[in-house]
DNA sequence: CACATGATGTCGCGCCGTGACATCACGCTA
DNA sequence: TAGCGTGATGTCACGGCGCGACATCATGTG
């Protein structure tokens, strides 16, 4: 029998998610989260750098996975296409299931502090994408633009996908947005 | 003679900027900022909701100004063009001068906490743009995409503009990025 | 059986941000 | 001129966040 229960990090994540949904992010203290997970406050901060980050524990793996896809993509002659394709083909259903993602998204959207963290995580991904594209020979300015626009386009699609019924097709949504983008990018300019 | 010096907010802003540049954002406490501005800590929080926001005091005016431009734009048949054009024509030199903006940008870029705040301010602008475009009859999904992509494109250009010599032309840079975007948006898809 | 390991607890601290109340120069009005 | 309201600031107390330092103790390893 171990001296303590196993899986403190998982219990903390679950406790935090529950409390954030029950009483909101601001009205939940780290002390409460830790108590529900049956550990001390200090232990919380050993697993997560701050209160917000408990909702973003998987983001490093996500970023690494996406970057690997870009790095291994067959061709990057059209970097925007490469990025959106790589992100679309990612196995999002492995991120805890649709409803888990919906709940997480709802909590984030309801709290500016969490939204800030979400945005910078996306920005981190964009920065890494930019670097990989440049390594693969894409013009620096084009790489940065493609990374940023690609991320915006994809996560816009991702939101719609989460909001849609379970049988919605993510690829179809990204494809639709790509068409819309093509229709509003000034062709002649 | 007033009981206190006038312009506490301005003194706080300047003191904060000085200290952030001298010793960094994290190593500067609100107590120090307030002391240099010759007020108490409590007064700091009467002018700014939190420590980060002291660098974003002008952002509300910026957002309002940009939104007004979108609202008054002659035509929105190409929302992406409308947005980028409106932002490009904004009087950025009125925001305190190039060097002030460069210093501000440098401080923000050096601190993730400030970058988070910067990103959510951009996001706020995107949300408002989306609303205005929809009011003006743009399809909801297209409006959101155009707002987000337009903001990314413009601020990417803005960064380059700040990094460039003083005689650089912002419109030329945004135009260049628009061309690059046109070249990587899959035409046939 | 002794010891290193590693996760957790305990304690103290500085900083952030806020509510409540006090202070007091200024301007207005009788 | 005396009085009064206003508004910016100060003062105080407090809860929450996040971290450094050290103690505790089950496990497993020799």
Short mmCIF file of C-alpha atoms (C1' of nucleotides) in Angstrom, two decimals:
data_model
loop_
_atom_site.label_atom_id
_atom_site.label_comp_id
_atom_site.label_asym_id
_atom_site.label_seq_id
_atom_site.Cartn_x
_atom_site.Cartn_y
_atom_site.Cartn_z
CA UNK A 1 0.00 0.00 0.00
CA UNK A 2 1.52 3.30 -1.01
CA UNK A 3 1.85 5.97 1.56
CA UNK A 4 -0.41 8.24 -0.46
CA UNK A 5 -3.02 7.75 -3.10
CA UNK A 6 -1.68 7.56 -6.62
CA UNK A 7 -2.49 9.96 -9.42
CA UNK A 8 -2.48 13.24 -7.57
CA UNK A 9 -2.17 15.18 -10.80
CA UNK A 10 -5.20 13.47 -12.30
CA UNK A 11 -7.26 14.01 -9.17
CA UNK A 12 -6.25 17.66 -9.15
CA UNK A 13 -7.23 18.10 -12.78
CA UNK A 14 -10.58 16.48 -12.24
CA UNK A 15 -11.27 18.36 -9.02
CA UNK A 16 -10.41 21.65 -10.69
CA UNK A 17 -12.65 20.96 -13.66
CA UNK A 18 -15.53 20.04 -11.39
CA UNK A 19 -15.18 23.10 -9.22
CA UNK A 20 -14.74 25.47 -12.14
CA UNK A 21 -17.98 24.18 -13.60
CA UNK A 22 -19.78 24.25 -10.26
CA UNK A 23 -18.83 27.68 -9.03
CA UNK A 24 -16.66 29.30 -11.66
CA UNK A 25 -12.93 29.82 -11.98
CA UNK A 26 -12.67 32.97 -9.91
CA UNK A 27 -14.75 31.69 -7.06
CA UNK A 28 -12.66 28.58 -6.76
CA UNK A 29 -9.48 28.72 -4.71
CA UNK A 30 -6.50 26.45 -5.06
CA UNK A 31 -7.09 25.41 -1.48
CA UNK A 32 -10.48 24.04 -2.46
CA UNK A 33 -9.13 22.20 -5.46
CA UNK A 34 -6.38 20.64 -3.40
CA UNK A 35 -8.80 19.69 -0.65
CA UNK A 36 -11.11 17.91 -3.07
CA UNK A 37 -8.11 16.07 -4.50
CA UNK A 38 -7.02 15.17 -0.96
CA UNK A 39 -3.63 16.85 -1.13
CA UNK A 40 -2.24 20.12 0.20
CA UNK A 41 -2.06 23.37 -1.68
CA UNK A 42 1.68 23.02 -1.97
CA UNK A 43 1.26 19.81 -3.89
CA UNK A 44 -0.99 21.52 -6.40
CA UNK A 45 1.81 23.91 -7.29
CA UNK A 46 4.25 21.06 -7.63
CA UNK A 47 2.20 19.70 -10.52
CA UNK A 48 0.99 22.94 -12.09
CA UNK A 49 2.85 26.23 -12.29
CA UNK A 50 -0.30 28.20 -11.54
CA UNK A 51 -4.01 27.89 -11.01
CA UNK A 52 -4.88 28.34 -14.69
CA UNK A 53 -2.47 25.78 -15.99
CA UNK A 54 -4.40 22.90 -14.48
CA UNK A 55 -6.68 23.14 -17.53
CA UNK A 56 -3.78 23.07 -19.98
CA UNK A 57 -1.83 20.06 -18.84
CA UNK A 58 -2.23 18.33 -22.20
CA UNK A 59 -1.19 21.31 -24.25
CA UNK A 60 2.49 20.49 -24.33
CA UNK A 61 1.80 17.08 -25.77
CA UNK A 62 -0.61 18.62 -28.23
CA UNK A 63 1.96 21.11 -29.39
CA UNK A 64 4.65 18.49 -29.71
CA UNK A 65 2.33 16.25 -31.68
CA UNK A 66 1.34 18.98 -34.08
CA UNK A 67 4.90 20.13 -34.58
CA UNK A 68 5.97 16.59 -35.37
CA UNK A 69 3.31 16.43 -38.07
CA UNK A 70 4.50 19.63 -39.66
CA UNK A 71 8.06 18.47 -39.49
CA UNK A 72 7.20 15.22 -41.21
CA UNK A 73 4.81 16.65 -43.77
CA UNK A 74 5.63 15.49 -47.28
CA UNK A 75 5.71 18.93 -48.79
CA UNK A 76 5.57 22.47 -47.57
CA UNK A 77 5.29 24.26 -50.87
CA UNK A 78 2.00 25.57 -49.60
CA UNK A 79 2.64 26.11 -45.91
CA UNK A 80 -0.90 27.20 -45.12
CA UNK A 81 -2.28 24.01 -46.56
CA UNK A 82 0.36 21.98 -44.74
CA UNK A 83 -0.57 23.48 -41.39
CA UNK A 84 -4.30 23.24 -41.71
CA UNK A 85 -4.05 19.72 -43.02
CA UNK A 86 -1.76 18.62 -40.21
CA UNK A 87 -4.01 20.12 -37.57
CA UNK A 88 -7.14 18.67 -39.13
CA UNK A 89 -5.71 15.18 -39.26
CA UNK A 90 -4.65 15.27 -35.65
CA UNK A 91 -6.50 12.79 -33.47
CA UNK A 92 -8.60 15.24 -31.50
CA UNK A 93 -10.93 12.58 -30.21
CA UNK A 94 -7.98 11.28 -28.22
CA UNK A 95 -7.98 14.48 -26.19
CA UNK A 96 -10.49 13.15 -23.72
CA UNK A 97 -13.64 12.84 -25.80
CA UNK A 98 -15.95 15.42 -27.32
CA UNK A 99 -17.89 16.30 -24.22
CA UNK A 100 -14.76 16.71 -22.16
CA UNK A 101 -13.48 19.13 -24.78
CA UNK A 102 -16.81 20.94 -24.87
CA UNK A 103 -16.80 21.41 -21.12
CA UNK A 104 -13.23 22.58 -21.15
CA UNK A 105 -13.97 25.02 -23.95
CA UNK A 106 -17.00 26.36 -22.11
CA UNK A 107 -15.06 26.98 -18.93
CA UNK A 108 -12.29 28.72 -20.83
CA UNK A 109 -14.70 30.90 -22.78
CA UNK A 110 -16.38 31.98 -19.56
CA UNK A 111 -13.20 33.28 -17.95
CA UNK A 112 -10.94 35.92 -19.46
CA UNK A 113 -8.00 34.69 -17.42
CA UNK A 114 -8.32 31.25 -18.91
CA UNK A 115 -8.90 32.66 -22.36
CA UNK A 116 -5.63 34.55 -22.06
CA UNK A 117 -3.85 31.33 -21.29
CA UNK A 118 -5.57 29.58 -24.19
CA UNK A 119 -4.53 32.30 -26.58
CA UNK A 120 -0.89 32.21 -25.57
CA UNK A 121 -0.85 28.44 -25.97
CA UNK A 122 -2.05 28.92 -29.53
CA UNK A 123 0.60 31.56 -29.98
CA UNK A 124 3.23 29.15 -28.73
CA UNK A 125 2.13 26.69 -31.36
CA UNK A 126 2.29 29.37 -34.03
CA UNK A 127 5.83 30.25 -32.98
CA UNK A 128 6.94 26.65 -33.24
CA UNK A 129 5.21 26.18 -36.58
CA UNK A 130 6.99 29.24 -37.87
CA UNK A 131 10.32 27.81 -36.82
CA UNK A 132 9.71 24.45 -38.43
CA UNK A 133 8.53 25.99 -41.68
CA UNK A 134 11.63 28.14 -41.83
CA UNK A 135 13.82 25.12 -41.18
CA UNK A 136 12.16 23.50 -44.14
CA UNK A 137 13.02 26.40 -46.39
CA UNK A 138 9.92 28.53 -46.30
CA UNK A 139 10.55 32.24 -46.53
CA UNK A 140 10.66 33.68 -42.99
CA UNK A 141 7.90 36.24 -43.44
CA UNK A 142 5.68 33.81 -45.29
CA UNK A 143 6.30 31.18 -42.64
CA UNK A 144 5.19 33.47 -39.86
CA UNK A 145 2.11 34.61 -41.72
CA UNK A 146 1.14 31.08 -42.70
CA UNK A 147 1.58 29.81 -39.16
CA UNK A 148 -0.53 32.54 -37.67
CA UNK A 149 -3.28 32.48 -40.27
CA UNK A 150 -3.33 28.69 -40.29
CA UNK A 151 -3.78 28.54 -36.55
CA UNK A 152 -6.56 31.08 -36.61
CA UNK A 153 -8.34 29.28 -39.39
CA UNK A 154 -8.02 25.91 -37.76
CA UNK A 155 -9.11 26.89 -34.27
CA UNK A 156 -12.03 28.78 -35.73
CA UNK A 157 -13.02 25.53 -37.40
CA UNK A 158 -12.37 23.62 -34.20
CA UNK A 159 -14.82 25.82 -32.32
CA UNK A 160 -17.50 25.19 -34.89
CA UNK A 161 -16.73 21.50 -34.79
CA UNK A 162 -17.16 21.33 -31.02
CA UNK A 163 -20.38 23.31 -31.25
CA UNK A 164 -21.75 20.99 -33.93
CA UNK A 165 -23.37 17.57 -33.47
CA UNK A 166 -21.10 14.64 -32.79
CA UNK A 167 -21.18 13.46 -36.40
CA UNK A 168 -19.78 16.73 -37.76
CA UNK A 169 -16.71 16.39 -39.95
CA UNK A 170 -13.79 18.56 -38.94
CA UNK A 171 -12.15 18.30 -42.34
CA UNK A 172 -15.30 19.56 -44.00
CA UNK A 173 -15.38 22.57 -41.72
CA UNK A 174 -11.75 23.49 -42.28
CA UNK A 175 -12.29 23.04 -45.99
CA UNK A 176 -15.25 25.37 -45.89
CA UNK A 177 -13.26 28.02 -44.06
CA UNK A 178 -10.41 27.66 -46.51
CA UNK A 179 -12.85 28.33 -49.33
CA UNK A 180 -14.23 31.32 -47.56
CA UNK A 181 -10.73 32.64 -47.03
CA UNK A 182 -9.93 32.15 -50.70
CA UNK A 183 -13.01 34.15 -51.57
CA UNK A 184 -12.01 37.17 -49.52
CA UNK A 185 -8.29 37.35 -50.12
CA UNK A 186 -7.92 40.04 -52.75
CA UNK A 187 -6.79 38.13 -55.80
CA UNK A 188 -5.52 41.02 -57.81
CA UNK A 189 -3.68 42.78 -54.98
CA UNK B 1 -2.29 74.46 -5.18
CA UNK B 2 -3.98 71.07 -5.31
CA UNK B 3 -3.66 68.82 -2.38
CA UNK B 4 -1.84 66.27 -4.52
CA UNK B 5 0.16 66.34 -7.69
CA UNK B 6 -1.93 66.02 -10.82
CA UNK B 7 -1.69 63.24 -13.34
CA UNK B 8 -1.23 60.26 -11.09
CA UNK B 9 -2.19 57.90 -13.89
CA UNK B 10 0.43 59.31 -16.22
CA UNK B 11 3.11 59.19 -13.55
CA UNK B 12 2.17 55.59 -12.81
CA UNK B 13 2.37 54.64 -16.46
CA UNK B 14 5.74 56.25 -16.89
CA UNK B 15 7.13 54.83 -13.66
CA UNK B 16 5.97 51.36 -14.62
CA UNK B 17 7.51 51.58 -18.07
CA UNK B 18 10.80 52.77 -16.62
CA UNK B 19 10.95 50.03 -14.02
CA UNK B 20 9.93 47.29 -16.44
CA UNK B 21 12.76 48.31 -18.72
CA UNK B 22 15.24 48.68 -15.86
CA UNK B 23 14.61 45.46 -13.99
CA UNK B 24 11.95 43.54 -15.84
CA UNK B 25 8.26 43.04 -15.27
CA UNK B 26 8.48 40.19 -12.77
CA UNK B 27 11.13 41.83 -10.65
CA UNK B 28 9.09 45.00 -10.35
CA UNK B 29 6.44 45.20 -7.66
CA UNK B 30 3.43 47.44 -7.68
CA UNK B 31 4.76 48.98 -4.49
CA UNK B 32 7.85 50.15 -6.36
CA UNK B 33 5.83 51.56 -9.22
CA UNK B 34 3.57 53.44 -6.87
CA UNK B 35 6.51 54.73 -4.85
CA UNK B 36 8.22 56.11 -7.94
CA UNK B 37 4.97 57.78 -8.94
CA UNK B 38 4.65 59.19 -5.40
CA UNK B 39 1.32 57.56 -4.60
CA UNK B 40 0.30 54.54 -2.56
CA UNK B 41 -0.24 51.05 -3.89
CA UNK B 42 -3.95 51.45 -3.40
CA UNK B 43 -4.00 54.36 -5.81
CA UNK B 44 -2.32 52.25 -8.47
CA UNK B 45 -5.21 49.82 -8.38
CA UNK B 46 -7.69 52.64 -8.59
CA UNK B 47 -6.35 53.53 -12.03
CA UNK B 48 -5.46 50.09 -13.33
CA UNK B 49 -7.25 46.82 -12.65
CA UNK B 50 -4.00 44.94 -12.35
CA UNK B 51 -0.26 45.24 -12.69
CA UNK B 52 -0.20 44.28 -16.37
CA UNK B 53 -2.86 46.66 -17.46
CA UNK B 54 -0.69 49.70 -16.82
CA UNK B 55 0.87 48.98 -20.22
CA UNK B 56 -2.49 48.76 -21.98
CA UNK B 57 -4.19 51.93 -20.88
CA UNK B 58 -4.54 53.16 -24.44
CA UNK B 59 -5.96 49.95 -25.78
CA UNK B 60 -9.58 50.81 -25.17
CA UNK B 61 -9.26 53.96 -27.20
CA UNK B 62 -7.44 52.05 -29.88
CA UNK B 63 -10.16 49.45 -30.07
CA UNK B 64 -12.89 52.05 -30.18
CA UNK B 65 -11.09 53.96 -32.91
CA UNK B 66 -10.60 50.89 -35.04
CA UNK B 67 -14.16 49.73 -34.60
CA UNK B 68 -15.43 53.15 -35.63
CA UNK B 69 -13.42 52.89 -38.82
CA UNK B 70 -14.87 49.51 -39.66
CA UNK B 71 -18.33 50.74 -38.90
CA UNK B 72 -17.91 53.72 -41.20
CA UNK B 73 -16.11 51.89 -43.97
CA UNK B 74 -17.71 52.56 -47.35
CA UNK B 75 -18.04 48.95 -48.33
CA UNK B 76 -17.57 45.62 -46.67
CA UNK B 77 -18.00 43.38 -49.67
CA UNK B 78 -14.48 42.22 -48.98
CA UNK B 79 -14.29 42.21 -45.19
CA UNK B 80 -10.66 41.19 -45.04
CA UNK B 81 -9.68 44.12 -47.18
CA UNK B 82 -11.88 46.42 -45.14
CA UNK B 83 -10.25 45.39 -41.89
CA UNK B 84 -6.67 45.53 -43.05
CA UNK B 85 -7.25 48.83 -44.73
CA UNK B 86 -8.89 50.35 -41.69
CA UNK B 87 -6.10 49.23 -39.43
CA UNK B 88 -3.41 50.36 -41.80
CA UNK B 89 -4.88 53.82 -42.09
CA UNK B 90 -5.12 54.25 -38.35
CA UNK B 91 -2.88 56.98 -37.01
CA UNK B 92 -0.38 54.81 -35.22
CA UNK B 93 2.13 57.59 -34.85
CA UNK B 94 -0.35 59.20 -32.48
CA UNK B 95 0.16 56.33 -30.08
CA UNK B 96 3.14 57.95 -28.45
CA UNK B 97 5.74 57.88 -31.15
CA UNK B 98 7.70 55.08 -32.77
CA UNK B 99 10.28 54.61 -30.05
CA UNK B 100 7.66 54.54 -27.34
CA UNK B 101 5.88 51.82 -29.25
CA UNK B 102 9.14 49.95 -29.80
CA UNK B 103 9.95 50.02 -26.11
CA UNK B 104 6.47 48.91 -25.21
CA UNK B 105 6.63 46.09 -27.73
CA UNK B 106 10.00 44.97 -26.42
CA UNK B 107 8.80 44.84 -22.83
CA UNK B 108 5.71 42.90 -23.83
CA UNK B 109 7.68 40.44 -25.93
CA UNK B 110 10.04 39.80 -23.03
CA UNK B 111 7.28 38.80 -20.60
CA UNK B 112 4.78 35.99 -21.20
CA UNK B 113 2.35 37.55 -18.77
CA UNK B 114 2.29 40.75 -20.76
CA UNK B 115 2.14 38.85 -24.02
CA UNK B 116 -0.96 37.07 -22.75
CA UNK B 117 -2.59 40.38 -22.10
CA UNK B 118 -1.56 41.68 -25.51
CA UNK B 119 -3.05 38.66 -27.20
CA UNK B 120 -6.39 38.96 -25.45
CA UNK B 121 -6.56 42.63 -26.37
CA UNK B 122 -6.14 41.64 -30.00
CA UNK B 123 -8.79 39.01 -29.48
CA UNK B 124 -11.14 41.61 -28.05
CA UNK B 125 -10.65 43.66 -31.18
CA UNK B 126 -11.36 40.63 -33.33
CA UNK B 127 -14.57 39.95 -31.44
CA UNK B 128 -15.75 43.50 -31.97
CA UNK B 129 -14.80 43.47 -35.62
CA UNK B 130 -16.76 40.28 -36.04
CA UNK B 131 -19.81 41.92 -34.52
CA UNK B 132 -19.61 45.00 -36.69
CA UNK B 133 -19.14 42.99 -39.85
CA UNK B 134 -22.17 40.89 -39.02
CA UNK B 135 -24.20 44.01 -38.33
CA UNK B 136 -23.25 45.17 -41.77
CA UNK B 137 -24.54 42.02 -43.36
CA UNK B 138 -21.45 39.86 -43.65
CA UNK B 139 -22.07 36.17 -43.22
CA UNK B 140 -21.38 35.23 -39.57
CA UNK B 141 -18.74 32.61 -40.24
CA UNK B 142 -17.03 34.71 -42.86
CA UNK B 143 -17.09 37.69 -40.53
CA UNK B 144 -15.36 35.82 -37.75
CA UNK B 145 -12.75 34.37 -40.08
CA UNK B 146 -12.07 37.71 -41.73
CA UNK B 147 -11.76 39.47 -38.38
CA UNK B 148 -9.33 36.95 -37.02
CA UNK B 149 -7.21 36.60 -40.12
CA UNK B 150 -7.22 40.34 -40.69
CA UNK B 151 -5.99 41.01 -37.18
CA UNK B 152 -3.24 38.44 -37.49
CA UNK B 153 -2.15 39.82 -40.82
CA UNK B 154 -2.14 43.38 -39.66
CA UNK B 155 -0.32 42.88 -36.38
CA UNK B 156 2.26 40.76 -38.16
CA UNK B 157 2.81 43.72 -40.43
CA UNK B 158 2.82 46.07 -37.47
CA UNK B 159 5.66 44.11 -35.87
CA UNK B 160 7.72 44.34 -39.03
CA UNK B 161 6.95 48.01 -39.28
CA UNK B 162 8.17 48.70 -35.76
CA UNK B 163 11.30 46.66 -36.39
CA UNK B 164 12.02 48.55 -39.60
CA UNK B 165 13.64 51.97 -40.00
CA UNK B 166 11.54 55.01 -39.28
CA UNK B 167 10.82 55.65 -42.94
CA UNK B 168 9.22 52.27 -43.49
CA UNK B 169 5.74 52.34 -44.97
CA UNK B 170 3.14 50.39 -43.08
CA UNK B 171 0.79 50.19 -46.05
CA UNK B 172 3.52 48.68 -48.15
CA UNK B 173 4.15 46.01 -45.54
CA UNK B 174 0.50 45.08 -45.17
CA UNK B 175 0.22 45.00 -48.94
CA UNK B 176 3.16 42.65 -49.14
CA UNK B 177 1.65 40.31 -46.58
CA UNK B 178 -1.66 40.37 -48.38
CA UNK B 179 0.11 39.29 -51.54
CA UNK B 180 1.90 36.53 -49.70
CA UNK B 181 -1.40 35.37 -48.27
CA UNK B 182 -2.98 35.34 -51.70
CA UNK B 183 -0.13 33.19 -52.92
CA UNK B 184 -0.61 30.50 -50.30
CA UNK B 185 -4.38 30.30 -50.05
CA UNK B 186 -5.28 27.30 -52.16
CA UNK B 187 -7.06 28.80 -55.11
CA UNK B 188 -8.67 25.67 -56.41
CA UNK B 189 -9.84 24.33 -53.04
"C1'" DC C 1 18.94 -3.95 8.39
"C1'" DA C 2 20.63 0.41 6.63
"C1'" DC C 3 20.21 3.67 3.28
"C1'" DA C 4 18.89 6.42 -0.81
"C1'" DT C 5 14.79 7.94 -3.20
"C1'" DG C 6 10.86 10.57 -4.12
"C1'" DA C 7 6.32 12.19 -3.21
"C1'" DT C 8 4.05 14.72 0.15
"C1'" DG C 9 3.34 17.72 4.27
"C1'" DT C 10 4.48 21.91 7.06
"C1'" DC C 11 5.83 26.51 7.73
"C1'" DG C 12 6.78 31.11 6.62
"C1'" DC C 13 6.91 34.72 3.47
"C1'" DG C 14 6.29 38.42 -0.13
"C1'" DC C 15 3.28 40.07 -3.61
"C1'" DC C 16 -1.37 40.84 -5.73
"C1'" DG C 17 -5.80 42.87 -5.51
"C1'" DT C 18 -10.04 44.63 -2.84
"C1'" DG C 19 -13.42 46.42 0.64
"C1'" DA C 20 -14.28 49.78 4.10
"C1'" DC C 21 -13.42 53.88 6.14
"C1'" DA C 22 -10.81 58.28 7.05
"C1'" DT C 23 -8.74 62.53 5.40
"C1'" DC C 24 -8.75 66.96 3.37
"C1'" DA C 25 -8.16 70.61 -0.52
"C1'" DC C 26 -11.32 72.58 -3.59
"C1'" DG C 27 -15.49 74.78 -5.33
"C1'" DC C 28 -20.13 76.00 -4.68
"C1'" DT C 29 -23.76 78.23 -2.19
"C1'" DA C 30 -26.26 80.75 1.29
"C1'" DT D 1 -17.39 84.23 5.22
"C1'" DA D 2 -19.13 79.98 7.02
"C1'" DG D 3 -20.72 75.77 5.72
"C1'" DC D 4 -21.15 71.77 2.80
"C1'" DG D 5 -20.61 68.36 -0.85
"C1'" DT D 6 -17.28 66.30 -3.90
"C1'" DG D 7 -13.53 63.64 -5.30
"C1'" DA D 8 -8.91 62.10 -5.10
"C1'" DT D 9 -5.96 60.02 -1.97
"C1'" DG D 10 -4.36 57.58 2.26
"C1'" DT D 11 -4.76 53.86 5.77
"C1'" DC D 12 -5.80 49.41 7.34
"C1'" DA D 13 -7.08 44.70 7.23
"C1'" DC D 14 -7.67 40.74 4.68
"C1'" DG D 15 -7.85 36.53 1.54
"C1'" DG D 16 -5.65 34.33 -2.29
"C1'" DC D 17 -1.48 33.21 -5.09
"C1'" DG D 18 2.94 31.15 -5.62
"C1'" DC D 19 7.51 29.73 -3.80
"C1'" DG D 20 11.74 28.45 -0.89
"C1'" DA D 21 13.30 25.51 2.75
"C1'" DC D 22 12.99 21.76 5.48
"C1'" DA D 23 10.68 17.61 7.61
"C1'" DT D 24 8.40 13.19 7.05
"C1'" DC D 25 8.04 8.50 5.72
"C1'" DA D 26 6.69 4.32 2.56
"C1'" DT D 27 9.19 1.97 -0.84
"C1'" DG D 28 12.87 -0.80 -2.76
"C1'" DT D 29 17.49 -1.90 -3.02
"C1'" DG D 30 21.95 -3.63 -1.45
#
